[in-house]
Amino acid sequence: MAKNKVNIILMGPPGGGKGTQAKILQDRYGIIQLSTGDMLRAAVASGSEVGRQAKAVMEAGKLVSDELIIDMISQRIDQPDCQNGFILDGFPRTVPQAEALDRMLAEKGLKLAFAIEIRVPDDYIVERITGRFSCAKCGAGYHDKFQKPKKDGVCDVCGGTEFIRRADDNAETVKKRLDAYHAQTAPIIPYYGGKSILRVVDGTQSIDQVTGQLVGIVDSALVS
Ligand code: AP5
Ligand code: MG
């Protein structure tokens, strides 16, 4: 078994820092970020059948059907780049998705090390989301206030000069996404608490401080 093989879930509200931290952990540990939101946005951009089904739902701040998502993630986990471990970012998002994940992992002979909640109160979220942008070329994430590129207008990672903002990143849709989070996603947190793999980090701290907390947790899985 590869030294860094560890499978984790990052949970938390929209704009809570899941994607930011998943990318950092991916680089640090060589485990792959699986973001269902990114997969759906790629499907929308490609104009595929999945994308056509997901587009309006995402723009309304609602959740895409469990069936579509479960199928998508099951196929993704079978890809060779997941063999070294993976970080689930934005999945599971409902209790039926969490139950399906358990069945799926058992069938594939895989285990979860941790389900980690990045806890951020609602008051922080609108500013986090409305300030977010990313590089159009490589997808690196930024924020108008909290994570600016080192050189204004130039991506730190690839030197790209075009940036994009997500269609669902506006104050009105954020409110709906938060409602969906509290009603449908927050119940997965006690689900994992009951399995003793739940860990909680304080997501109101700086990006580096949150990474420090996450690294402490992931390292504990690697030494055990
Ligand atoms: P998805 O793409 O997963 O969106 P989300 O859960 O709403 O989460 P975000 O990506 O908005 O936030 P994040 O936690 O990744 O924050 P980030 O790191 O970017 O899903 C989009 C849609 O797809 C859903 O609404 C739904 O329709 C559909 N969908 C996806 N998965 C689904 C599923 N499983 N089932 C059904 N439907 C599904 O950070 C945000 C900003 O804050 C960034 O600019 C960053 O620079 C900044 N920031 C990050 N951390 C900090 C910090 N500690 N301090 C200051 N700023 C910070
Ligand atoms: Mg994200």
Tab-separated table of C-alpha atoms and ligand atoms in Angstrom:
chain	number	residue	atom	x	y	z
A	1	MET	CA	0.000	0.000	0.000
A	2	ALA	CA	1.294	3.457	-0.898
A	3	LYS	CA	2.524	5.452	2.104
A	4	ASN	CA	0.144	8.361	1.579
A	5	LYS	CA	-2.977	6.341	0.885
A	6	VAL	CA	-5.718	8.086	2.834
A	7	ASN	CA	-9.311	8.847	1.892
A	8	ILE	CA	-11.034	11.802	3.533
A	9	ILE	CA	-14.192	13.884	3.236
A	10	LEU	CA	-14.120	17.672	3.600
A	11	MET	CA	-17.509	18.992	4.695
A	12	GLY	CA	-18.700	22.518	5.346
A	13	PRO	CA	-20.916	25.290	4.010
A	14	PRO	CA	-20.691	26.917	0.587
A	15	GLY	CA	-17.624	29.176	0.633
A	16	GLY	CA	-16.337	27.450	3.755
A	17	GLY	CA	-12.922	26.692	2.240
A	18	LYS	CA	-13.345	23.058	1.103
A	19	GLY	CA	-11.936	23.635	-2.377
A	20	THR	CA	-9.113	25.903	-1.169
A	21	GLN	CA	-7.957	23.358	1.396
A	22	ALA	CA	-8.509	20.304	-0.829
A	23	LYS	CA	-6.095	21.748	-3.410
A	24	ILE	CA	-3.474	22.405	-0.716
A	25	LEU	CA	-3.822	18.860	0.686
A	26	GLN	CA	-3.692	17.411	-2.823
A	27	ASP	CA	-0.316	19.089	-3.434
A	28	ARG	CA	1.030	18.166	-0.021
A	29	TYR	CA	0.030	14.500	0.118
A	30	GLY	CA	-0.434	13.506	-3.519
A	31	ILE	CA	-4.042	12.515	-2.886
A	32	ILE	CA	-6.565	13.633	-5.445
A	33	GLN	CA	-9.304	16.266	-4.955
A	34	LEU	CA	-12.704	15.019	-6.123
A	35	SER	CA	-15.027	18.023	-6.242
A	36	THR	CA	-18.540	17.181	-7.398
A	37	GLY	CA	-19.131	20.913	-7.963
A	38	ASP	CA	-16.105	21.119	-10.310
A	39	MET	CA	-17.231	17.951	-12.122
A	40	LEU	CA	-20.713	19.382	-12.615
A	41	ARG	CA	-19.354	22.743	-13.830
A	42	ALA	CA	-17.170	20.858	-16.348
A	43	ALA	CA	-20.254	18.935	-17.492
A	44	VAL	CA	-22.218	22.180	-17.891
A	45	ALA	CA	-19.354	23.741	-19.884
A	46	SER	CA	-19.154	20.695	-22.178
A	47	GLY	CA	-22.912	20.757	-22.833
A	48	SER	CA	-23.270	17.034	-21.957
A	49	GLU	CA	-26.557	15.455	-20.874
A	50	VAL	CA	-25.453	15.567	-17.212
A	51	GLY	CA	-24.554	19.237	-17.669
A	52	ARG	CA	-27.936	20.031	-19.181
A	53	GLN	CA	-29.686	18.403	-16.216
A	54	ALA	CA	-27.480	20.158	-13.632
A	55	LYS	CA	-27.234	23.726	-14.990
A	56	ALA	CA	-30.571	25.210	-13.878
A	57	VAL	CA	-30.488	23.371	-10.537
A	58	MET	CA	-27.040	24.764	-9.708
A	59	GLU	CA	-27.924	28.293	-10.743
A	60	ALA	CA	-30.966	28.110	-8.442
A	61	GLY	CA	-28.707	27.085	-5.525
A	62	LYS	CA	-30.440	23.717	-5.143
A	63	LEU	CA	-28.950	20.220	-5.064
A	64	VAL	CA	-28.598	17.985	-8.099
A	65	SER	CA	-30.265	14.544	-7.769
A	66	ASP	CA	-28.555	11.977	-5.540
A	67	GLU	CA	-28.702	9.349	-8.275
A	68	LEU	CA	-26.783	11.428	-10.807
A	69	ILE	CA	-24.129	12.421	-8.264
A	70	ILE	CA	-23.609	8.935	-6.818
A	71	ASP	CA	-23.107	7.481	-10.280
A	72	MET	CA	-20.659	10.237	-11.203
A	73	ILE	CA	-18.506	9.816	-8.090
A	74	SER	CA	-18.507	6.005	-8.238
A	75	GLN	CA	-17.075	6.107	-11.768
A	76	ARG	CA	-14.531	8.760	-10.748
A	77	ILE	CA	-13.218	6.755	-7.772
A	78	ASP	CA	-12.461	3.855	-10.132
A	79	GLN	CA	-9.970	5.981	-12.105
A	80	PRO	CA	-6.273	5.127	-11.538
A	81	ASP	CA	-5.404	8.564	-10.098
A	82	CYS	CA	-7.557	7.788	-7.043
A	83	GLN	CA	-5.432	4.799	-6.057
A	84	ASN	CA	-3.188	6.885	-3.842
A	85	GLY	CA	-6.154	8.251	-1.903
A	86	PHE	CA	-8.745	10.972	-2.414
A	87	ILE	CA	-10.334	14.025	-0.837
A	88	LEU	CA	-14.096	14.239	-1.332
A	89	ASP	CA	-15.016	17.931	-1.664
A	90	GLY	CA	-18.765	18.639	-1.809
A	91	PHE	CA	-19.790	14.989	-1.615
A	92	PRO	CA	-21.645	13.496	0.188
A	93	ARG	CA	-24.171	16.278	0.570
A	94	THR	CA	-27.245	14.390	1.774
A	95	VAL	CA	-27.720	11.436	4.109
A	96	PRO	CA	-28.719	9.157	1.171
A	97	GLN	CA	-25.438	10.146	-0.552
A	98	ALA	CA	-23.506	9.320	2.643
A	99	GLU	CA	-25.220	5.927	2.869
A	100	ALA	CA	-24.525	5.251	-0.814
A	101	LEU	CA	-20.873	6.198	-0.286
A	102	ASP	CA	-20.567	3.647	2.527
A	103	ARG	CA	-21.980	0.918	0.286
A	104	MET	CA	-19.797	2.003	-2.639
A	105	LEU	CA	-16.586	2.008	-0.582
A	106	ALA	CA	-17.388	-1.401	0.946
A	107	GLU	CA	-17.890	-2.826	-2.563
A	108	LYS	CA	-14.608	-1.319	-3.742
A	109	GLY	CA	-12.713	-2.488	-0.617
A	110	LEU	CA	-11.930	1.107	0.436
A	111	LYS	CA	-12.175	2.927	3.778
A	112	LEU	CA	-12.552	6.497	4.981
A	113	ALA	CA	-9.945	7.799	7.419
A	114	PHE	CA	-11.827	10.968	8.417
A	115	ALA	CA	-14.867	13.090	7.638
A	116	ILE	CA	-13.715	16.618	8.507
A	117	GLU	CA	-16.100	19.517	9.022
A	118	ILE	CA	-14.653	22.948	8.243
A	119	ARG	CA	-16.951	24.926	10.501
A	120	VAL	CA	-17.801	28.481	9.381
A	121	PRO	CA	-20.829	30.481	10.598
A	122	ASP	CA	-23.223	31.907	7.989
A	123	ASP	CA	-22.121	35.534	8.656
A	124	TYR	CA	-18.755	34.873	6.973
A	125	ILE	CA	-20.150	33.261	3.865
A	126	VAL	CA	-21.466	36.070	1.661
A	127	GLU	CA	-18.147	37.939	1.762
A	128	ARG	CA	-16.186	34.743	1.070
A	129	ILE	CA	-18.330	33.808	-1.919
A	130	THR	CA	-18.926	37.163	-3.565
A	131	GLY	CA	-15.152	37.888	-3.457
A	132	ARG	CA	-14.138	34.565	-5.013
A	133	PHE	CA	-12.630	34.247	-8.499
A	134	SER	CA	-10.416	31.715	-10.246
A	135	CYS	CA	-7.933	31.442	-13.092
A	136	ALA	CA	-9.708	30.632	-16.363
A	137	LYS	CA	-6.723	28.575	-17.535
A	138	CYS	CA	-5.696	26.401	-14.548
A	139	GLY	CA	-8.577	26.855	-12.071
A	140	ALA	CA	-6.431	28.216	-9.201
A	141	GLY	CA	-8.697	29.914	-6.659
A	142	TYR	CA	-8.427	33.482	-5.379
A	143	HIS	CA	-10.316	36.060	-3.332
A	144	ASP	CA	-10.578	39.845	-3.775
A	145	LYS	CA	-9.569	40.380	-0.148
A	146	PHE	CA	-8.323	37.137	1.444
A	147	GLN	CA	-6.278	35.478	-1.316
A	148	LYS	CA	-5.084	37.935	-3.946
A	149	PRO	CA	-2.665	36.887	-6.699
A	150	LYS	CA	0.883	38.026	-5.849
A	151	LYS	CA	0.883	40.183	-8.987
A	152	ASP	CA	-2.423	41.872	-9.720
A	153	GLY	CA	-4.125	40.303	-12.765
A	154	VAL	CA	-1.657	37.405	-13.134
A	155	CYS	CA	-2.240	33.847	-11.891
A	156	ASP	CA	0.467	32.743	-9.392
A	157	VAL	CA	0.305	29.164	-10.650
A	158	CYS	CA	0.261	29.351	-14.469
A	159	GLY	CA	0.757	33.034	-15.345
A	160	GLY	CA	-2.734	33.196	-16.901
A	161	THR	CA	-4.309	36.627	-17.157
A	162	GLU	CA	-7.988	35.699	-17.510
A	163	PHE	CA	-10.150	35.113	-14.472
A	164	ILE	CA	-13.714	33.874	-14.031
A	165	ARG	CA	-16.465	34.056	-11.416
A	166	ARG	CA	-19.022	31.309	-10.870
A	167	ALA	CA	-22.609	31.752	-12.092
A	168	ASP	CA	-23.922	30.789	-8.624
A	169	ASP	CA	-21.646	33.206	-6.717
A	170	ASN	CA	-24.083	36.048	-6.111
A	171	ALA	CA	-25.624	37.184	-2.830
A	172	GLU	CA	-29.119	35.979	-3.777
A	173	THR	CA	-28.089	32.424	-4.710
A	174	VAL	CA	-25.767	32.174	-1.705
A	175	LYS	CA	-28.773	32.481	0.598
A	176	LYS	CA	-30.446	29.540	-1.196
A	177	ARG	CA	-27.247	27.487	-1.080
A	178	LEU	CA	-26.997	28.114	2.658
A	179	ASP	CA	-30.622	27.031	3.107
A	180	ALA	CA	-29.898	23.817	1.178
A	181	TYR	CA	-26.764	23.294	3.295
A	182	HIS	CA	-28.608	23.569	6.614
A	183	ALA	CA	-31.634	21.525	5.516
A	184	GLN	CA	-29.985	18.751	3.494
A	185	THR	CA	-26.232	18.639	4.125
A	186	ALA	CA	-25.707	19.500	7.808
A	187	PRO	CA	-27.423	16.200	8.852
A	188	ILE	CA	-24.456	14.243	7.456
A	189	ILE	CA	-22.265	15.678	10.231
A	190	PRO	CA	-23.932	13.671	13.047
A	191	TYR	CA	-24.042	10.706	10.630
A	192	TYR	CA	-20.218	10.651	10.668
A	193	GLY	CA	-20.102	11.524	14.379
A	194	GLY	CA	-21.851	8.231	14.983
A	195	LYS	CA	-19.054	6.441	13.137
A	196	SER	CA	-16.220	8.050	15.188
A	197	ILE	CA	-14.425	9.420	12.107
A	198	LEU	CA	-15.756	12.974	12.477
A	199	ARG	CA	-13.243	15.764	13.128
A	200	VAL	CA	-14.012	19.504	13.276
A	201	VAL	CA	-11.716	22.408	12.366
A	202	ASP	CA	-12.332	26.115	12.912
A	203	GLY	CA	-12.794	27.501	9.397
A	204	THR	CA	-12.934	31.143	10.529
A	205	GLN	CA	-9.154	31.226	10.907
A	206	SER	CA	-6.757	32.208	8.115
A	207	ILE	CA	-6.232	29.830	5.195
A	208	ASP	CA	-2.799	28.819	6.584
A	209	GLN	CA	-4.159	28.195	10.062
A	210	VAL	CA	-6.957	26.001	8.710
A	211	THR	CA	-4.376	24.055	6.692
A	212	GLY	CA	-2.353	23.551	9.882
A	213	GLN	CA	-5.336	21.995	11.645
A	214	LEU	CA	-6.091	19.730	8.663
A	215	VAL	CA	-2.484	18.591	8.339
A	216	GLY	CA	-2.506	17.579	12.005
A	217	ILE	CA	-5.524	15.378	11.352
A	218	VAL	CA	-4.303	13.831	8.076
A	219	ASP	CA	-0.835	13.159	9.532
A	220	SER	CA	-2.437	11.248	12.392
A	221	ALA	CA	-3.952	8.853	9.822
A	222	LEU	CA	-0.608	8.358	8.080
A	223	VAL	CA	1.364	7.413	11.192
A	224	SER	CA	-1.263	5.071	12.633
B	1	AP5	P1	-19.792	23.258	-4.973
B	1	AP5	O1	-18.927	23.673	-6.082
B	1	AP5	O2	-19.404	22.109	-4.128
B	1	AP5	O3	-20.087	24.539	-4.083
B	1	AP5	P2	-20.294	24.703	-2.498
B	1	AP5	O4	-20.437	23.535	-1.627
B	1	AP5	O5	-21.396	25.691	-2.430
B	1	AP5	O6	-18.938	25.167	-2.016
B	1	AP5	P3	-18.036	26.255	-2.674
B	1	AP5	O7	-17.236	25.656	-3.783
B	1	AP5	O8	-18.857	27.473	-2.974
B	1	AP5	O9	-17.128	26.633	-1.435
B	1	AP5	P4	-15.783	25.999	-0.889
B	1	AP5	O10	-16.080	25.414	0.451
B	1	AP5	O11	-15.106	25.131	-1.893
B	1	AP5	O12	-14.974	27.349	-0.660
B	1	AP5	P5	-13.641	27.902	-1.336
B	1	AP5	O13	-12.473	27.074	-0.895
B	1	AP5	O14	-13.812	28.104	-2.794
B	1	AP5	O15	-21.259	22.954	-5.544
B	1	AP5	C1	-21.902	23.838	-6.426
B	1	AP5	C2	-23.289	23.328	-6.761
B	1	AP5	O16	-23.173	22.050	-7.432
B	1	AP5	C3	-24.220	23.046	-5.569
B	1	AP5	O17	-24.899	24.204	-5.147
B	1	AP5	C4	-25.150	21.986	-6.156
B	1	AP5	O18	-26.125	22.542	-7.009
B	1	AP5	C5	-24.212	21.159	-7.028
B	1	AP5	N1	-23.593	20.034	-6.292
B	1	AP5	C6	-22.252	19.848	-6.027
B	1	AP5	N2	-22.042	18.714	-5.341
B	1	AP5	C7	-23.268	18.158	-5.167
B	1	AP5	C8	-23.713	16.980	-4.503
B	1	AP5	N3	-22.851	16.142	-3.886
B	1	AP5	N4	-25.054	16.715	-4.495
B	1	AP5	C9	-25.934	17.521	-5.114
B	1	AP5	N5	-25.584	18.662	-5.747
B	1	AP5	C10	-24.248	18.980	-5.771
B	1	AP5	O19	-13.521	29.319	-0.594
B	1	AP5	C11	-14.393	30.382	-0.909
B	1	AP5	C12	-13.623	31.707	-0.987
B	1	AP5	O20	-13.144	32.041	0.307
B	1	AP5	C13	-12.390	31.658	-1.905
B	1	AP5	O21	-12.304	32.851	-2.618
B	1	AP5	C14	-11.195	31.518	-0.937
B	1	AP5	O22	-10.061	32.199	-1.427
B	1	AP5	C15	-11.720	32.157	0.337
B	1	AP5	N6	-11.272	31.457	1.546
B	1	AP5	C16	-11.159	30.104	1.734
B	1	AP5	N7	-10.747	29.828	2.987
B	1	AP5	C17	-10.608	31.051	3.617
B	1	AP5	C18	-10.202	31.427	4.937
B	1	AP5	N8	-9.864	30.517	5.857
B	1	AP5	N9	-10.163	32.747	5.222
B	1	AP5	C19	-10.506	33.686	4.276
B	1	AP5	N10	-10.893	33.384	3.020
B	1	AP5	C20	-10.932	32.079	2.681
B	2	MG	MG	-15.597	24.484	-3.817
